[in-house]
Tab-separated table of N, CA, C and O in Angstrom:
chain	number	residue	atom	x	y	z
Z	22	MET	N	0.558	-1.199	0.176
Z	22	MET	CA	-0.089	0.190	0.014
Z	22	MET	C	0.785	1.307	-0.015
Z	22	MET	O	1.958	1.325	0.564
Z	23	SER	N	0.546	2.088	-0.762
Z	23	SER	CA	1.104	3.600	-0.917
Z	23	SER	C	0.737	4.425	0.299
Z	23	SER	O	0.052	3.896	1.045
Z	24	GLU	N	1.524	5.409	0.521
Z	24	GLU	CA	1.204	6.184	1.683
Z	24	GLU	C	-0.048	6.739	1.776
Z	24	GLU	O	-0.786	7.135	2.750
Z	25	GLY	N	-0.613	7.217	0.735
Z	25	GLY	CA	-1.708	7.945	0.057
Z	25	GLY	C	-3.275	6.852	0.531
Z	25	GLY	O	-4.227	7.235	1.161
Z	26	GLU	N	-2.977	5.420	0.175
Z	26	GLU	CA	-3.904	4.683	0.402
Z	26	GLU	C	-4.248	4.614	1.705
Z	26	GLU	O	-5.264	4.227	2.247
Z	27	ASP	N	-2.955	4.295	2.715
Z	27	ASP	CA	-3.082	4.097	4.176
Z	27	ASP	C	-4.116	5.192	4.892
Z	27	ASP	O	-4.930	4.895	5.917
Z	28	ARG	N	-4.103	6.546	4.245
Z	28	ARG	CA	-5.006	7.687	4.952
Z	28	ARG	C	-6.176	7.890	4.239
Z	28	ARG	O	-7.000	8.418	4.973
Z	29	MET	N	-6.686	7.102	3.393
Z	29	MET	CA	-8.192	7.029	2.654
Z	29	MET	C	-9.143	6.191	3.711
Z	29	MET	O	-8.451	4.905	3.977
Z	30	ASP	N	-10.053	6.562	4.205
Z	30	ASP	CA	-10.863	5.892	4.665
Z	30	ASP	C	-11.783	4.878	3.823
Z	30	ASP	O	-12.073	5.561	2.629
Z	31	ARG	N	-12.140	3.920	4.389
Z	31	ARG	CA	-12.912	2.647	3.382
Z	31	ARG	C	-14.335	3.636	3.613
Z	31	ARG	O	-14.845	3.662	4.459
Z	32	ILE	N	-15.279	3.435	2.260
Z	32	ILE	CA	-16.495	3.615	2.457
Z	32	ILE	C	-17.339	2.393	2.065
Z	32	ILE	O	-16.984	1.441	1.244
Z	33	GLU	N	-18.283	2.302	3.091
Z	33	GLU	CA	-18.929	0.696	3.096
Z	33	GLU	C	-20.023	1.090	1.885
Z	33	GLU	O	-20.921	1.902	1.957
Z	34	GLN	N	-19.852	0.087	1.043
Z	34	GLN	CA	-20.982	0.394	-0.060
Z	34	GLN	C	-22.428	-0.348	0.494
Z	34	GLN	O	-22.280	-1.421	1.135
Z	35	LEU	N	-23.383	0.036	-0.208
Z	35	LEU	CA	-24.745	-0.342	0.134
Z	35	LEU	C	-24.853	-1.742	-0.561
Z	35	LEU	O	-24.405	-1.977	-1.723
Z	36	PRO	N	-25.544	-2.656	0.046
Z	36	PRO	CA	-25.734	-4.341	-0.430
Z	36	PRO	C	-26.608	-3.901	-1.811
Z	36	PRO	O	-26.564	-4.667	-2.451
Z	37	VAL	N	-27.254	-2.861	-2.054
Z	37	VAL	CA	-28.251	-2.685	-3.252
Z	37	VAL	C	-27.901	-1.469	-3.782
Z	37	VAL	O	-27.572	-0.311	-2.961
Z	38	SER	N	-28.278	-1.275	-5.024
Z	38	SER	CA	-28.278	0.134	-5.660
Z	38	SER	C	-29.201	1.155	-4.880
Z	38	SER	O	-30.367	0.977	-4.476
Z	39	ASP	N	-28.546	2.283	-4.843
Z	39	ASP	CA	-29.602	3.497	-4.190
Z	39	ASP	C	-30.325	3.790	-5.109
Z	39	ASP	O	-31.202	4.982	-5.002
Z	40	TRP	N	-30.228	3.296	-6.413
Z	40	TRP	CA	-31.142	4.001	-7.478
Z	40	TRP	C	-32.766	3.075	-7.608
Z	40	TRP	O	-33.383	3.567	-8.506
Z	41	THR	N	-32.620	2.202	-6.994
Z	41	THR	CA	-33.489	1.318	-6.796
Z	41	THR	C	-35.033	1.707	-6.885
Z	41	THR	O	-36.025	1.058	-7.607
Z	42	ASP	N	-35.506	2.449	-5.583
Z	42	ASP	CA	-36.806	3.163	-5.615
Z	42	ASP	C	-36.863	4.408	-6.335
Z	42	ASP	O	-37.935	4.944	-6.032
Z	43	GLN	N	-36.085	4.706	-7.281
Z	43	GLN	CA	-36.253	6.202	-7.821
Z	43	GLN	C	-37.130	5.668	-8.923
Z	43	GLN	O	-37.086	4.952	-9.771
Z	44	ASP	N	-37.870	6.626	-9.154
Z	44	ASP	CA	-38.837	6.426	-10.545
Z	44	ASP	C	-38.579	7.702	-11.112
Z	44	ASP	O	-39.351	8.590	-10.907
Z	45	LEU	N	-37.777	7.691	-12.112
Z	45	LEU	CA	-37.393	8.853	-13.001
Z	45	LEU	C	-38.212	9.001	-14.356
Z	45	LEU	O	-38.323	7.876	-14.984
Z	46	LEU	N	-39.144	9.876	-14.380
Z	46	LEU	CA	-40.262	10.174	-15.579
Z	46	LEU	C	-39.690	11.135	-16.328
Z	46	LEU	O	-38.811	12.177	-16.083
Z	47	THR	N	-40.043	10.994	-17.811
Z	47	THR	CA	-39.702	12.101	-18.888
Z	47	THR	C	-40.907	12.982	-18.448
Z	47	THR	O	-41.906	12.680	-17.786
Z	48	LYS	N	-40.931	13.918	-18.669
Z	48	LYS	CA	-42.039	15.238	-18.972
Z	48	LYS	C	-43.238	14.411	-19.539
Z	48	LYS	O	-44.404	14.840	-19.084
Z	49	ASP	N	-43.096	13.832	-20.566
Z	49	ASP	CA	-44.283	13.518	-21.318
Z	49	ASP	C	-44.878	12.263	-20.444
Z	49	ASP	O	-45.897	11.979	-20.492
Z	50	GLU	N	-43.855	11.179	-19.743
Z	50	GLU	CA	-44.609	10.423	-18.810
Z	50	GLU	C	-45.164	10.872	-17.518
Z	50	GLU	O	-46.461	10.382	-17.370
Z	51	ALA	N	-44.740	11.996	-17.299
Z	51	ALA	CA	-45.352	12.668	-16.208
Z	51	ALA	C	-46.774	13.253	-16.701
Z	51	ALA	O	-47.756	12.848	-15.611
Z	52	ARG	N	-46.848	13.969	-17.762
Z	52	ARG	CA	-47.857	14.406	-18.114
Z	52	ARG	C	-48.955	13.179	-18.561
Z	52	ARG	O	-50.383	13.293	-18.176
Z	53	GLU	N	-48.439	12.083	-19.099
Z	53	GLU	CA	-49.775	10.988	-19.243
Z	53	GLU	C	-50.184	10.325	-17.871
Z	53	GLU	O	-51.651	10.326	-17.677
Z	54	ARG	N	-49.262	10.569	-16.857
Z	54	ARG	CA	-49.773	10.121	-15.676
Z	54	ARG	C	-50.837	11.166	-14.857
Z	54	ARG	O	-51.654	10.646	-14.234
Z	55	LEU	N	-50.687	12.232	-15.230
Z	55	LEU	CA	-51.306	13.221	-14.626
Z	55	LEU	C	-52.463	13.478	-15.079
Z	55	LEU	O	-53.640	13.712	-14.699
Z	56	VAL	N	-53.062	13.010	-16.591
Z	56	VAL	CA	-53.910	13.179	-17.474
Z	56	VAL	C	-54.702	11.927	-16.806
Z	56	VAL	O	-55.915	12.173	-16.479
Z	57	ASP	N	-54.231	10.765	-16.566
Z	57	ASP	CA	-55.072	9.726	-15.790
Z	57	ASP	C	-55.474	10.004	-14.336
Z	57	ASP	O	-56.913	9.910	-14.283
Z	58	GLU	N	-54.864	10.799	-14.036
Z	58	GLU	CA	-55.154	10.907	-12.501
Z	58	GLU	C	-56.149	12.253	-12.549
Z	58	GLU	O	-57.099	12.113	-11.717
Z	59	ILE	N	-56.307	13.053	-13.441
Z	59	ILE	CA	-57.162	14.200	-13.829
Z	59	ILE	C	-58.541	13.547	-14.095
Z	59	ILE	O	-59.680	13.769	-13.328
Z	60	GLY	N	-58.506	12.376	-14.876
Z	60	GLY	CA	-59.638	11.465	-14.946
Z	60	GLY	C	-60.480	10.762	-13.954
Z	60	GLY	O	-61.487	11.017	-13.785
Z	61	HIS	N	-59.556	10.510	-13.171
Z	61	HIS	CA	-59.984	9.672	-11.824
Z	61	HIS	C	-60.552	10.943	-10.801
Z	61	HIS	O	-61.555	10.602	-10.251
Z	62	THR	N	-60.031	11.982	-10.985
Z	62	THR	CA	-60.431	12.927	-10.034
Z	62	THR	C	-61.538	13.535	-10.588
Z	62	THR	O	-62.619	13.662	-9.568
Z	63	ARG	N	-61.794	13.908	-11.870
Z	63	ARG	CA	-63.163	14.161	-12.240
Z	63	ARG	C	-64.250	13.138	-12.033
Z	63	ARG	O	-65.244	13.431	-11.541
Z	64	SER	N	-63.801	12.265	-12.042
Z	64	SER	CA	-64.904	11.112	-12.033
Z	64	SER	C	-65.472	10.968	-10.641
Z	64	SER	O	-66.734	11.007	-10.126
Z	65	ARG	N	-64.581	10.925	-9.563
Z	65	ARG	CA	-65.118	11.076	-8.182
Z	65	ARG	C	-65.807	12.152	-7.677
Z	65	ARG	O	-66.554	12.405	-7.186
Z	66	LEU	N	-65.155	13.480	-8.410
Z	66	LEU	CA	-65.830	14.710	-8.107
Z	66	LEU	C	-67.204	14.546	-8.661
Z	66	LEU	O	-68.269	15.154	-8.146
Z	67	ASP	N	-67.452	14.109	-10.250
Z	67	ASP	CA	-68.834	14.040	-10.218
Z	67	ASP	C	-69.712	13.177	-9.722
Z	67	ASP	O	-70.943	13.412	-9.510
Z	68	GLU	N	-69.035	12.240	-8.845
Z	68	GLU	CA	-69.931	11.324	-8.181
Z	68	GLU	C	-70.302	12.264	-6.800
Z	68	GLU	O	-71.438	11.855	-6.662
Z	69	LEU	N	-69.473	12.778	-6.594
Z	69	LEU	CA	-69.872	13.427	-5.192
Z	69	LEU	C	-70.786	14.598	-5.303
Z	69	LEU	O	-71.899	14.806	-4.693
Z	70	THR	N	-70.853	15.308	-6.621
Z	70	THR	CA	-71.558	16.486	-6.876
Z	70	THR	C	-73.126	15.950	-7.148
Z	70	THR	O	-74.088	16.649	-7.080
Z	71	ALA	N	-73.052	14.577	-7.972
Z	71	ALA	CA	-74.535	13.941	-8.296
Z	71	ALA	C	-75.111	13.777	-6.934
Z	71	ALA	O	-76.713	13.834	-6.708
Z	72	LYS	N	-74.352	13.603	-5.716
Z	72	LYS	CA	-75.115	13.110	-4.384
Z	72	LYS	C	-75.589	14.623	-3.724
Z	72	LYS	O	-76.594	14.431	-3.011
Z	73	SER	N	-74.462	15.316	-3.455
Z	73	SER	CA	-74.615	16.361	-2.474
Z	73	SER	C	-73.643	17.393	-3.072
Z	73	SER	O	-72.697	17.336	-3.436
Z	74	THR	N	-74.311	18.879	-3.012
Z	74	THR	CA	-73.259	20.075	-3.382
Z	74	THR	C	-72.447	20.533	-1.841
Z	74	THR	O	-71.747	21.433	-2.131
Z	75	ASP	N	-72.737	19.826	-0.811
Z	75	ASP	CA	-72.422	20.376	0.297
Z	75	ASP	C	-71.272	19.402	1.109
Z	75	ASP	O	-70.683	19.877	2.262
Z	76	ASP	N	-70.845	18.511	0.070
Z	76	ASP	CA	-69.599	17.682	1.066
Z	76	ASP	C	-68.454	18.521	0.620
Z	76	ASP	O	-68.116	19.016	-0.083
Z	77	PRO	N	-67.663	18.444	1.976
Z	77	PRO	CA	-66.236	19.134	2.196
Z	77	PRO	C	-65.207	18.605	0.993
Z	77	PRO	O	-64.487	19.091	0.659
Z	78	GLU	N	-65.337	17.341	1.010
Z	78	GLU	CA	-64.635	16.835	-0.036
Z	78	GLU	C	-64.503	17.294	-1.609
Z	78	GLU	O	-63.822	17.318	-2.280
Z	79	ILE	N	-65.695	17.715	-1.774
Z	79	ILE	CA	-65.966	18.465	-3.278
Z	79	ILE	C	-65.114	19.427	-3.486
Z	79	ILE	O	-64.289	19.891	-4.435
Z	80	GLN	N	-64.888	20.466	-2.489
Z	80	GLN	CA	-63.996	21.583	-2.577
Z	80	GLN	C	-62.488	21.098	-2.501
Z	80	GLN	O	-61.632	21.950	-3.370
Z	81	LEU	N	-61.977	20.273	-1.875
Z	81	LEU	CA	-60.696	19.959	-1.963
Z	81	LEU	C	-60.632	19.281	-3.304
Z	81	LEU	O	-59.400	19.592	-3.646
Z	82	LEU	N	-61.383	18.344	-3.605
Z	82	LEU	CA	-61.198	17.655	-5.283
Z	82	LEU	C	-61.087	18.666	-6.314
Z	82	LEU	O	-60.426	18.388	-7.252
Z	83	GLN	N	-62.029	19.938	-6.245
Z	83	GLN	CA	-61.778	20.852	-6.918
Z	83	GLN	C	-60.513	21.760	-7.106
Z	83	GLN	O	-59.858	21.917	-8.118
Z	84	ARG	N	-60.077	21.883	-6.033
Z	84	ARG	CA	-58.850	22.665	-5.630
Z	84	ARG	C	-57.592	21.674	-6.377
Z	84	ARG	O	-56.815	22.117	-7.162
Z	85	ARG	N	-57.758	20.258	-6.286
Z	85	ARG	CA	-56.656	19.520	-6.224
Z	85	ARG	C	-56.876	19.136	-8.216
Z	85	ARG	O	-55.925	19.483	-8.532
Z	86	LEU	N	-58.167	19.322	-8.612
Z	86	LEU	CA	-58.338	19.079	-9.977
Z	86	LEU	C	-57.608	20.401	-10.809
Z	86	LEU	O	-57.053	20.364	-11.595
Z	87	ASN	N	-57.911	21.442	-10.043
Z	87	ASN	CA	-57.427	22.873	-10.817
Z	87	ASN	C	-56.186	23.022	-10.932
Z	87	ASN	O	-55.081	23.015	-12.012
Z	88	ALA	N	-55.218	22.325	-9.692
Z	88	ALA	CA	-53.624	22.360	-9.651
Z	88	ALA	C	-53.294	21.480	-10.612
Z	88	ALA	O	-52.124	21.838	-11.482
Z	89	MET	N	-53.976	20.125	-10.813
Z	89	MET	CA	-53.342	19.278	-11.937
Z	89	MET	C	-53.642	19.714	-13.143
Z	89	MET	O	-52.701	19.457	-13.896
Z	90	GLU	N	-54.796	20.226	-13.528
Z	90	GLU	CA	-55.159	20.702	-14.835
Z	90	GLU	C	-54.023	21.770	-15.320
Z	90	GLU	O	-53.439	21.833	-16.329
Z	91	SER	N	-53.546	22.564	-14.244
Z	91	SER	CA	-52.389	23.744	-14.459
Z	91	SER	C	-51.330	23.052	-14.818
Z	91	SER	O	-50.519	23.332	-15.865
Z	92	ILE	N	-50.489	22.069	-13.836
Z	92	ILE	CA	-49.660	21.780	-14.343
Z	92	ILE	C	-49.410	20.782	-15.482
Z	92	ILE	O	-48.964	20.780	-16.321
Z	93	ARG	N	-50.602	20.099	-15.688
Z	93	ARG	CA	-50.692	19.434	-17.212
Z	93	ARG	C	-50.436	20.612	-18.613
Z	93	ARG	O	-50.030	20.116	-19.243
Z	94	ASP	N	-51.098	21.723	-18.220
Z	94	ASP	CA	-51.028	22.727	-19.220
Z	94	ASP	C	-49.549	23.111	-19.292
Z	94	ASP	O	-49.089	23.405	-20.455
Z	95	GLU	N	-48.848	23.117	-18.270
Z	95	GLU	CA	-47.299	23.496	-18.469
Z	95	GLU	C	-46.653	22.323	-19.099
Z	95	GLU	O	-45.882	22.797	-20.035
Z	96	TYR	N	-47.083	21.099	-18.725
Z	96	TYR	CA	-46.336	20.093	-19.607
Z	96	TYR	C	-46.524	20.119	-20.898
Z	96	TYR	O	-45.888	20.011	-21.928
Z	97	THR	N	-47.899	20.616	-21.187
Z	97	THR	CA	-48.352	20.345	-22.849
Z	97	THR	C	-47.817	21.489	-23.744
Z	97	THR	O	-47.153	21.266	-24.799
Z	98	ASN	N	-47.880	23.049	-23.016
Z	98	ASN	CA	-46.800	23.879	-23.506
Z	98	ASN	C	-45.271	23.466	-23.864
Z	98	ASN	O	-44.719	23.961	-24.817
Z	99	TYR	N	-44.783	22.945	-22.640
Z	99	TYR	CA	-43.314	22.538	-23.036
Z	99	TYR	C	-43.229	21.508	-24.039
Z	99	TYR	O	-42.584	21.799	-24.904
Z	100	ARG	N	-44.398	20.751	-24.190
Z	100	ARG	CA	-44.123	19.765	-25.263
Z	100	ARG	C	-44.410	20.341	-26.583
Z	100	ARG	O	-43.641	19.884	-27.587
Z	101	ASP	N	-45.319	21.075	-26.996
Z	101	ASP	CA	-45.411	21.667	-27.995
Z	101	ASP	C	-44.604	22.989	-28.481
Z	101	ASP	O	-44.273	23.157	-29.677
Z	102	ARG	N	-43.549	23.488	-27.698
Z	102	ARG	CA	-42.451	23.890	-27.762
Z	102	ARG	C	-41.349	23.469	-28.140
Z	102	ARG	O	-40.294	23.983	-29.084
Z	103	LYS	N	-41.446	22.130	-28.006
Z	103	LYS	CA	-39.915	21.350	-28.396
Z	103	LYS	C	-40.184	21.103	-29.991
Z	103	LYS	O	-40.871	21.124	-30.925
């Protein structure tokens, strides 16, 4: 061993890749998933509003839907500019 190797601390490697649980999406893939989730949220919102207009979940779902649609539009604009 050389003098420099004596001074280096060994780094313990993880037994599994630290990328295993990472879900890396392209913007197009993220947009597709968002479009699916928007559809599910709209269905749930329609279901609730058909039963009652007074359910507090309606307001939360509407805010969620608005936010998801806004992000979807950003992804769409990004894709159209490519």
